[in-house]
CSV table of C-alpha atoms and ligand atoms in Angstrom, one decimal:
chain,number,residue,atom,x,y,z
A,1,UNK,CA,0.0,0.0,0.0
A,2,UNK,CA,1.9,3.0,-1.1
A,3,UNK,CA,2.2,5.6,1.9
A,4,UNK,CA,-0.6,8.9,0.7
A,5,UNK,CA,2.2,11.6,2.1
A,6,UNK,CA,2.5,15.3,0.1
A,7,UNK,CA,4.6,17.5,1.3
A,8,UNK,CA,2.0,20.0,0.8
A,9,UNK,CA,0.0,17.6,3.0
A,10,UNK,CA,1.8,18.4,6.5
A,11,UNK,CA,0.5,20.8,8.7
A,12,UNK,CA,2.9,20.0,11.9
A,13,UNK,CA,5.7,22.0,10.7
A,14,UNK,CA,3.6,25.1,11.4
A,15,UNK,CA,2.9,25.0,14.9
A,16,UNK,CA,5.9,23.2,16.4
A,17,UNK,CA,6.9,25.3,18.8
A,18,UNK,CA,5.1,27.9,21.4
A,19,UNK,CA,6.0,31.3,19.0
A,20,UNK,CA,4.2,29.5,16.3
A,21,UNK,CA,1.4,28.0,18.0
A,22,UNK,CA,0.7,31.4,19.7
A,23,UNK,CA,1.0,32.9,15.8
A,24,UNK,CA,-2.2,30.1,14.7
A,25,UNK,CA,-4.1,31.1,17.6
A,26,UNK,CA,-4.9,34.7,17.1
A,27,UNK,CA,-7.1,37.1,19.0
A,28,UNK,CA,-7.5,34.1,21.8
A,29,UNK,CA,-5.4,35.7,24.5
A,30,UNK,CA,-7.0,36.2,27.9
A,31,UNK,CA,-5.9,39.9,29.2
A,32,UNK,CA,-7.4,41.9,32.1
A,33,UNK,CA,-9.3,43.8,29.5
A,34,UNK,CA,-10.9,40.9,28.1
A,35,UNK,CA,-12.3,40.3,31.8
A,36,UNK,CA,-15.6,41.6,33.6
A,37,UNK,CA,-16.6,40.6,37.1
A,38,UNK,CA,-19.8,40.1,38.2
A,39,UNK,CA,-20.3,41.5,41.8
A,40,UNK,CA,-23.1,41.0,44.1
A,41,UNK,CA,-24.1,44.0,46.5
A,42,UNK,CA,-26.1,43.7,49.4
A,43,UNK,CA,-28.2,46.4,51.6
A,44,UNK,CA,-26.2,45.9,54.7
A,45,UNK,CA,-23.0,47.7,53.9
A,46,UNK,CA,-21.2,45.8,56.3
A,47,UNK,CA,-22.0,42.3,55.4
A,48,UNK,CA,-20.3,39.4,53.6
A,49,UNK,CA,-22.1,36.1,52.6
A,50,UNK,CA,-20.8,33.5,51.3
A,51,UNK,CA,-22.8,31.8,48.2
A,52,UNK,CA,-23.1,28.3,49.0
A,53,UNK,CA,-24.0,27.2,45.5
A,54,UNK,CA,-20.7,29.0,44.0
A,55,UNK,CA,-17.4,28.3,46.1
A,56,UNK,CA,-15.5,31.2,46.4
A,57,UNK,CA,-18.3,34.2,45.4
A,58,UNK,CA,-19.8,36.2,48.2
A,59,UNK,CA,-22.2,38.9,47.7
A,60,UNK,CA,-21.0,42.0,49.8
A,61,UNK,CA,-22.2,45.1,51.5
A,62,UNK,CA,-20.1,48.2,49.5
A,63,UNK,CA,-17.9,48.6,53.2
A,64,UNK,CA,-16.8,44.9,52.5
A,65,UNK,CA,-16.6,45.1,48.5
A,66,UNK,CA,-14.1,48.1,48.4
A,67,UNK,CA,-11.1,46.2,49.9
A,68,UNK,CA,-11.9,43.1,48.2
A,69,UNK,CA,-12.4,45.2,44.6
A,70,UNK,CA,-8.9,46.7,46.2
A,71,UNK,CA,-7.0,43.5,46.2
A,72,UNK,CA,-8.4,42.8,42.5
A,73,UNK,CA,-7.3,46.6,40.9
A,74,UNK,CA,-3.9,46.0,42.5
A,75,UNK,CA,-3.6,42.9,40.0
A,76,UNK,CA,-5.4,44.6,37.1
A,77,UNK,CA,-9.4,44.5,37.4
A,78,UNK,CA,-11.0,47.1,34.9
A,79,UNK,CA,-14.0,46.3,34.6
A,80,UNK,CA,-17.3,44.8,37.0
A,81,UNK,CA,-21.0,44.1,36.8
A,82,UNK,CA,-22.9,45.6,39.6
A,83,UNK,CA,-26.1,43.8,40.7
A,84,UNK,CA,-28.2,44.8,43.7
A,85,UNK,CA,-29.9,42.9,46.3
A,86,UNK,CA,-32.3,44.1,48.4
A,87,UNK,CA,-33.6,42.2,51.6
A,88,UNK,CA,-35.1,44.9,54.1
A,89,UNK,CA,-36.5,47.6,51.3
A,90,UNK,CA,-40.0,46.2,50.1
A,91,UNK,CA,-40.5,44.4,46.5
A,92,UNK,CA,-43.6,45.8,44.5
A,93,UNK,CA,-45.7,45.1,41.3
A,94,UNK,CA,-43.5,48.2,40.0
A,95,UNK,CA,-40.1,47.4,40.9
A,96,UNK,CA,-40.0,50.8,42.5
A,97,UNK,CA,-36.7,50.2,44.8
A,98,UNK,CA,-34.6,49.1,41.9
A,99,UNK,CA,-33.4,53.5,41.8
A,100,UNK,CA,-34.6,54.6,45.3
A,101,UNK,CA,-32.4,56.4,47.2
A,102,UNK,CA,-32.4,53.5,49.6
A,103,UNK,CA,-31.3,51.1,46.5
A,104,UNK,CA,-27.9,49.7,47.4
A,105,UNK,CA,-26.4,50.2,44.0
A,106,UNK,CA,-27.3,53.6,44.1
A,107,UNK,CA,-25.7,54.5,47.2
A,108,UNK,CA,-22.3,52.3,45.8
A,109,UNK,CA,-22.0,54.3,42.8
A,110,UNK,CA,-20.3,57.2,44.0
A,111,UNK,CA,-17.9,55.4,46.7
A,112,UNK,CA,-17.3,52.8,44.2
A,113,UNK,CA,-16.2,55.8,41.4
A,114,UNK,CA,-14.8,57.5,44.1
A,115,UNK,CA,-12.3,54.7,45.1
A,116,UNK,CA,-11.4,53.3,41.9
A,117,UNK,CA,-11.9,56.5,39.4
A,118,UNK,CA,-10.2,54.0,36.6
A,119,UNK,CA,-12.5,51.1,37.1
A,120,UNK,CA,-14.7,50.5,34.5
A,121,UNK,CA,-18.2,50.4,36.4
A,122,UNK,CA,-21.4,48.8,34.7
A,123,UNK,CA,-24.6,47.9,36.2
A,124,UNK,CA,-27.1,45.5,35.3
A,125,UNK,CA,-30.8,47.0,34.6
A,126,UNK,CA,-33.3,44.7,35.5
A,127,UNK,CA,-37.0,44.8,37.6
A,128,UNK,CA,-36.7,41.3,38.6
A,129,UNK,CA,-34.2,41.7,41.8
A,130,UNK,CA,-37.3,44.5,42.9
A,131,UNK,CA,-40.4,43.4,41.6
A,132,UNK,CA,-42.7,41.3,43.8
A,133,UNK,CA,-43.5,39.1,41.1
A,134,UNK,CA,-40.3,38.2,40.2
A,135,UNK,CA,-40.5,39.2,36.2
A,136,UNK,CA,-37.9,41.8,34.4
A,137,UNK,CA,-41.0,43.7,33.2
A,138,UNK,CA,-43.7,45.1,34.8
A,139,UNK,CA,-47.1,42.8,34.5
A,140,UNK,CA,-50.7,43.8,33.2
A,141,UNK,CA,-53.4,42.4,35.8
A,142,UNK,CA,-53.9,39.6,33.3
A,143,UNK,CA,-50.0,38.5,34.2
A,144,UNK,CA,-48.4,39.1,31.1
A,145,UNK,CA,-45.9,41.5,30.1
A,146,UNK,CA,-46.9,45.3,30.0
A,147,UNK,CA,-44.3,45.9,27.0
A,148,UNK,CA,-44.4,50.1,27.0
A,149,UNK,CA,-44.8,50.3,31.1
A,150,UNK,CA,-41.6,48.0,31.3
A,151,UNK,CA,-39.7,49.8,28.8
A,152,UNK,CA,-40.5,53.1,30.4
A,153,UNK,CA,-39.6,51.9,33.7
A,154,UNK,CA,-36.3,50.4,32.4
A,155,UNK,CA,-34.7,53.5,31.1
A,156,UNK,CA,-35.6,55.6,34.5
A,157,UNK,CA,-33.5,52.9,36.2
A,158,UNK,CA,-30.6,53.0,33.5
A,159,UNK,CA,-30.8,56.7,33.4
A,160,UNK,CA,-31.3,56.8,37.3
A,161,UNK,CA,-27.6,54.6,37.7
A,162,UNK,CA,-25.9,56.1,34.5
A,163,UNK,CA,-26.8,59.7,36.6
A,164,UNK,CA,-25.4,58.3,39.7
A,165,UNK,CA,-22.0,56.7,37.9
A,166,UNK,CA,-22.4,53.8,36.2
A,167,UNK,CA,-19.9,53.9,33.1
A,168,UNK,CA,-22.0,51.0,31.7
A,169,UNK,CA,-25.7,50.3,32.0
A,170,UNK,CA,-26.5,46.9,31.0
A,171,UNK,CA,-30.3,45.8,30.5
A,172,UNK,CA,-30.9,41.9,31.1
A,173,UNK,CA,-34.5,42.5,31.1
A,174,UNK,CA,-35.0,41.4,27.4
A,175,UNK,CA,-37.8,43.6,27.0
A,176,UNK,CA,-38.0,44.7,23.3
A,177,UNK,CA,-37.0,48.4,22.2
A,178,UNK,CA,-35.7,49.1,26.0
A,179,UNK,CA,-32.0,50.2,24.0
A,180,UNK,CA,-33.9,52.9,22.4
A,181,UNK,CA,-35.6,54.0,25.4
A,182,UNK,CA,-32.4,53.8,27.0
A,183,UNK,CA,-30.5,56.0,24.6
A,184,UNK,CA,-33.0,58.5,24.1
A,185,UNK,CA,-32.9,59.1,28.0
A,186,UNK,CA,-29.1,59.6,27.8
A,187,UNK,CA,-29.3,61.8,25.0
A,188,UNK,CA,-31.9,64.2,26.2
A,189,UNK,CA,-29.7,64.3,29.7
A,190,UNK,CA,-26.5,64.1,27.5
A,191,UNK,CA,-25.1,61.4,29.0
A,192,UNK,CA,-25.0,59.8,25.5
A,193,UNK,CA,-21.2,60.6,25.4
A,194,UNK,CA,-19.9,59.0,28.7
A,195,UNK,CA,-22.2,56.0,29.5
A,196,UNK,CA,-22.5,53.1,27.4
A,197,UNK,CA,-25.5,50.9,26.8
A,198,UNK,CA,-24.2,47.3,27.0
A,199,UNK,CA,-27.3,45.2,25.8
A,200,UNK,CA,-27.9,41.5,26.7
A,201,UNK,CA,-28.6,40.9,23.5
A,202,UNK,CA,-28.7,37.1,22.8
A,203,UNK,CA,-29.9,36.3,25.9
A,204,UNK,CA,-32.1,32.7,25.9
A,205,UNK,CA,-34.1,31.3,28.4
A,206,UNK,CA,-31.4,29.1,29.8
A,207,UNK,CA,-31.6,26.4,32.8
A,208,UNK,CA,-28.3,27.4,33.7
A,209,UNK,CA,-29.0,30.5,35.8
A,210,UNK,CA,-30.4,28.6,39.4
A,211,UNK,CA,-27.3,29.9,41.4
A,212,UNK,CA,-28.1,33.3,40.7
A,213,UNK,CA,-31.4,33.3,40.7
A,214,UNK,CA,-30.9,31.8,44.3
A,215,UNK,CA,-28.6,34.3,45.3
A,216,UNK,CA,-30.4,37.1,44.0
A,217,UNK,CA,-33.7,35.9,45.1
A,218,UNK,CA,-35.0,37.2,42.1
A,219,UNK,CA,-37.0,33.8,40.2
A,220,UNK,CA,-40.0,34.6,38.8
A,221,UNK,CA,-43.1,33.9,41.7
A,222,UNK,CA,-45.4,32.7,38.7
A,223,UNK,CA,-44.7,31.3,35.4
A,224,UNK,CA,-41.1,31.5,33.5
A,225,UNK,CA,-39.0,34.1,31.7
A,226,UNK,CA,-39.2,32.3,28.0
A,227,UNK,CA,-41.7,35.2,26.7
A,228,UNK,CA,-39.1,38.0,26.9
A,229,UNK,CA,-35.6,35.7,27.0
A,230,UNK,CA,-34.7,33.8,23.8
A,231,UNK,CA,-35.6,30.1,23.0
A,232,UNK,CA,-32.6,28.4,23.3
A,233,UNK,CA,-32.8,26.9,19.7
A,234,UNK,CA,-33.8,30.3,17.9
A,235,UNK,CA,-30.4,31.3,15.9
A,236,UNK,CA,-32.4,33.3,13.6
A,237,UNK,CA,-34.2,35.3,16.4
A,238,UNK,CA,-30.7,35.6,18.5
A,239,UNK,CA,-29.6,37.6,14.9
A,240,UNK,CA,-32.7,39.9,14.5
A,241,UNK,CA,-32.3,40.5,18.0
A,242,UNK,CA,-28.8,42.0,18.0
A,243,UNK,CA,-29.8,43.1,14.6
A,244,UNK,CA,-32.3,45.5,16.4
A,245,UNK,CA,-30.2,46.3,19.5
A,246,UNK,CA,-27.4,47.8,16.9
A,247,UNK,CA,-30.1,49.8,15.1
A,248,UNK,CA,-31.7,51.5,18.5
A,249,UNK,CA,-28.1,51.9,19.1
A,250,UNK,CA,-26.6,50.0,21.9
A,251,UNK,CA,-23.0,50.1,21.9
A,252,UNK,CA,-22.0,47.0,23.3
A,253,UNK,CA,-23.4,43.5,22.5
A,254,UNK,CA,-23.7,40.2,24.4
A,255,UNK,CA,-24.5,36.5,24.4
A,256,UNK,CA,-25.6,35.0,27.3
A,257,UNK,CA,-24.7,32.1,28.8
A,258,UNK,CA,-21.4,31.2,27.4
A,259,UNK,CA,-20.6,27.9,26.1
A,260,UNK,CA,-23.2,26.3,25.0
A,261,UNK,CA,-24.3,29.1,22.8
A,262,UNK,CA,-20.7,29.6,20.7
A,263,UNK,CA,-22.3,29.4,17.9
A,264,UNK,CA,-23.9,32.5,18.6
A,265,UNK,CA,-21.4,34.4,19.3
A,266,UNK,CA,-19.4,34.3,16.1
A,267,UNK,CA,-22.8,34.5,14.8
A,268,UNK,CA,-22.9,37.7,16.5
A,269,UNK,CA,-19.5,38.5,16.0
A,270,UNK,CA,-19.8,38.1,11.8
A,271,UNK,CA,-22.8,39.7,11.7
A,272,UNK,CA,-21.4,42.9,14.1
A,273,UNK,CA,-17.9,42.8,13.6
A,274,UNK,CA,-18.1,46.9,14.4
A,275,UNK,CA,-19.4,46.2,18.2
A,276,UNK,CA,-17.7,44.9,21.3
A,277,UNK,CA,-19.3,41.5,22.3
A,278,UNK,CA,-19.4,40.2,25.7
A,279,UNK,CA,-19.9,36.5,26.8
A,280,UNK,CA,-21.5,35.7,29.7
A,281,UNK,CA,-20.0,32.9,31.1
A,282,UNK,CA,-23.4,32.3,33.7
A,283,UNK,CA,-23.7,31.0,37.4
A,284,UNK,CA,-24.6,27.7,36.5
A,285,UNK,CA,-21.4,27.5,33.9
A,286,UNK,CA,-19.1,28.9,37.0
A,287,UNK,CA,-20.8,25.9,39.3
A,288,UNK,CA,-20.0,23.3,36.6
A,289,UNK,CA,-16.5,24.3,36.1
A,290,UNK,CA,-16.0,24.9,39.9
A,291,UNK,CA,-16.5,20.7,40.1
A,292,UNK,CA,-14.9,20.0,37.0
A,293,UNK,CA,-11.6,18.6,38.9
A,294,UNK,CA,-8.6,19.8,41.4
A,295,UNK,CA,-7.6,23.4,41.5
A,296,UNK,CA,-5.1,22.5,38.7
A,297,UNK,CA,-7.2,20.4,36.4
A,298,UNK,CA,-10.1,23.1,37.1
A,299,UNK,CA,-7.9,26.1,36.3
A,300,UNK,CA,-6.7,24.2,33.0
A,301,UNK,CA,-10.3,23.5,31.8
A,302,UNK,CA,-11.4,27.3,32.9
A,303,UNK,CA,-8.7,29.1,31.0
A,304,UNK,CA,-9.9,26.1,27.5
A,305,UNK,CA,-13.1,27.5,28.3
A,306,UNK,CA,-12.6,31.0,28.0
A,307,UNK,CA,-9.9,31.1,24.9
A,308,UNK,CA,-12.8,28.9,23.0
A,309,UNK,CA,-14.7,32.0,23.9
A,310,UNK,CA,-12.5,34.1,22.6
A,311,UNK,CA,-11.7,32.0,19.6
A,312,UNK,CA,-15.3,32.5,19.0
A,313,UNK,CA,-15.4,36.4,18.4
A,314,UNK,CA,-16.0,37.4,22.1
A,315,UNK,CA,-14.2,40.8,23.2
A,316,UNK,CA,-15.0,40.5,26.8
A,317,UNK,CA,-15.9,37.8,29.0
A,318,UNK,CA,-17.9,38.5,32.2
A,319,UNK,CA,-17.4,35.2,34.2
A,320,UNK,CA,-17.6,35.3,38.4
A,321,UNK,CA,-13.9,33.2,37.8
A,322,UNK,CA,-12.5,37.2,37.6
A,323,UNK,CA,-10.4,36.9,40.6
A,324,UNK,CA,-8.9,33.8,39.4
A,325,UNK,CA,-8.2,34.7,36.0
A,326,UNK,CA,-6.0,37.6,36.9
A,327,UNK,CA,-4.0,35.8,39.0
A,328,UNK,CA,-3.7,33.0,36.4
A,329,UNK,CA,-2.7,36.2,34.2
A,330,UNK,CA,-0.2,37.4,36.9
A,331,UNK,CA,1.7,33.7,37.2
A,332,UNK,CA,1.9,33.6,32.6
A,333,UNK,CA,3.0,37.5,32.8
A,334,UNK,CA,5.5,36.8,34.9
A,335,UNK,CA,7.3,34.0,33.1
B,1,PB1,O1,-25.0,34.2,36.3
B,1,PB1,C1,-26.2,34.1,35.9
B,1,PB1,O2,-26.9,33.1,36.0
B,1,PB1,C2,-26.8,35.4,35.4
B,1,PB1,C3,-28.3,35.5,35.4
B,1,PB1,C4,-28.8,36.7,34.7
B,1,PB1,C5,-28.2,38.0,35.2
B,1,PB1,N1,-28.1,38.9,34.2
B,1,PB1,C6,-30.3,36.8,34.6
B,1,PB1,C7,-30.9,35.4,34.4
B,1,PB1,C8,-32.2,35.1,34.9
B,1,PB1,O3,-32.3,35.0,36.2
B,1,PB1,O4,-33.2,35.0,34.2
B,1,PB1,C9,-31.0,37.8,35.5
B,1,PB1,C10,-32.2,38.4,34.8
B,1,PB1,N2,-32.3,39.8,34.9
């Protein structure tokens, strides 16, 4: 049997050593700025509590989260995601504590910017951390979604964070047409040209957000989120949906969870190659990954996980593994 060898035929000459392999894996490095951390904040500015569901994540009062976000500058944090928790201040059909005074993320904003003026601060805009029923939107009395009333309410809260700080405001609620709402608010306070509207764009109507939902306390009371978050199989709605977000003009994209959906984001990525796309690498991915092995074999199969991402057309990765990644960052930088 004669041997089928070309010369043309023989790849391994081109990645044989580390230069080249780094030269056939472009834009797949994993730098600080292609890290966002998620961060919990709590009404008790003193506290800090553990998240039993997710070793190693703690959701903290802003007294506890400025050392900690201390520790994670020093090694090259710039960038988090803000969500609020409240536990005393009351939950209503409106949502109405998600910008009170009271609201913890409003009273962070200005400590937070005021002890790190170079980290890059976004907050998620949602209802469902503040509503009584649980939903992003706000309801009609037959239970479904009240699509202008949600909107409306949507862009006060973006505008009402983005007024008190926030570099970023990012709406999860998946409520259509809320980026428009949102940018015409920053325009007519012009705040167009210093806040940035990141959009959870692709975001489907996953089974892998439990931990959060359990440390937020924010599931739904009645019913589920798949009328307002993608179906995980729609492709084609996941690209109208960006599609729409770009033309109401949101400046930042995402698709959310992570791996599972990869496809979507170089979907995403060829179809917006202009836009800066985050991946959220969800709660339920970080509880997977946290079991996937020892520290070593975890840390291994965590930094796979995120160049894939990358690999894939994602600019920035917002993953609750932020801590870890730097120092994994640290340790390669230094060799
Ligand atoms: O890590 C996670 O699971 C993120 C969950 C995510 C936060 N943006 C949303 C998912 C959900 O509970 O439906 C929260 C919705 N506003």
């Amino acid at each position: 049997m004669s041997l089928y060898l070309k010369p043309e035929h023989v790849l391994q000459g081109g990645y044989c050593n580390a230069t080249l392999r780094k030269l056939q894996e472009p834009n797949t490095s994993i730098q600080t700025h292609n890290v966002m951390y998620p961060v919990f904040l709590l009404e008790n500015d003193d506290a800090i509590q553990p998240v039993s569901s997710m070793p190693n994540v703690y959701r903290y009062g802003v007294n506890q989260l400025i050392p900690a976000l201390a520790d994670l500058v020093k090694k090259g944090l710039e960038s988090i995601l803000v969500f609020g928790i409240i536990e005393t201040l009351p939950k209503d059909a409106n949502g109405s504590h998600a910008d009170s005074d009271s609201n913890p993320v409003m009273r962070a904003l200005p400590k937070l910017k005021a002890a790190f003026p170079g980290l890059v601060v976004a907050c998620d805009v949602c209802l469902c951390p503040y509503t009584s029923h649980g939903h992003c939107g706000v309801l009609q009395p037959t239970g479904v979604i009240d699509h202008a009333a949600s909107v409306k309410r949507i862009a006060e809260v973006a505008l009402s964070y983005a007024m008190s700080g926030a570099d970023i405001v990012a709406p999860s609620d998946m409520m259509d047409n809320r980026i428009k709402a949102i940018k015409e608010a920053l325009f007519s306070t012009n705040l167009g040209n210093k806040v940035s509207v990141l959009s959870y764009s692709c975001k489907f109507a996953s089974s892998m957000y439990g931990p959060f939902r359990e440390t937020m306390k924010s599931a739904p009371l009645a019913g589920d989120r798949k009328c307002y978050q993608l179906p995980p199989g729609a492709a084609g709605l996941a690209a109208r949906a960006a599609a729409r977000d770009v033309a109401e003009g949101a400046d930042l994209l995402m698709v959310k969870p992570g791996l599972p959906y990869l496809d979507i984001v170089r979907q995403t990525k060829d179809l917006h190659p202009h836009h800066p796309l985050f991946v959220y690498q969800v709660s339920g991915e970080y509880a997977m990954i946290s079991r996937s092995g020892d520290n070593n074999e975890m840390e291994t199969t965590l930094m796979e996980m995120l160049l894939c991402m990358r690999r894939a057309g994602a600019d920035c990765i917002i993953t609750y593994f932020a801590p870890l990644v730097l120092d994994i960052i640290s340790k390669r930088t230094a060799h």
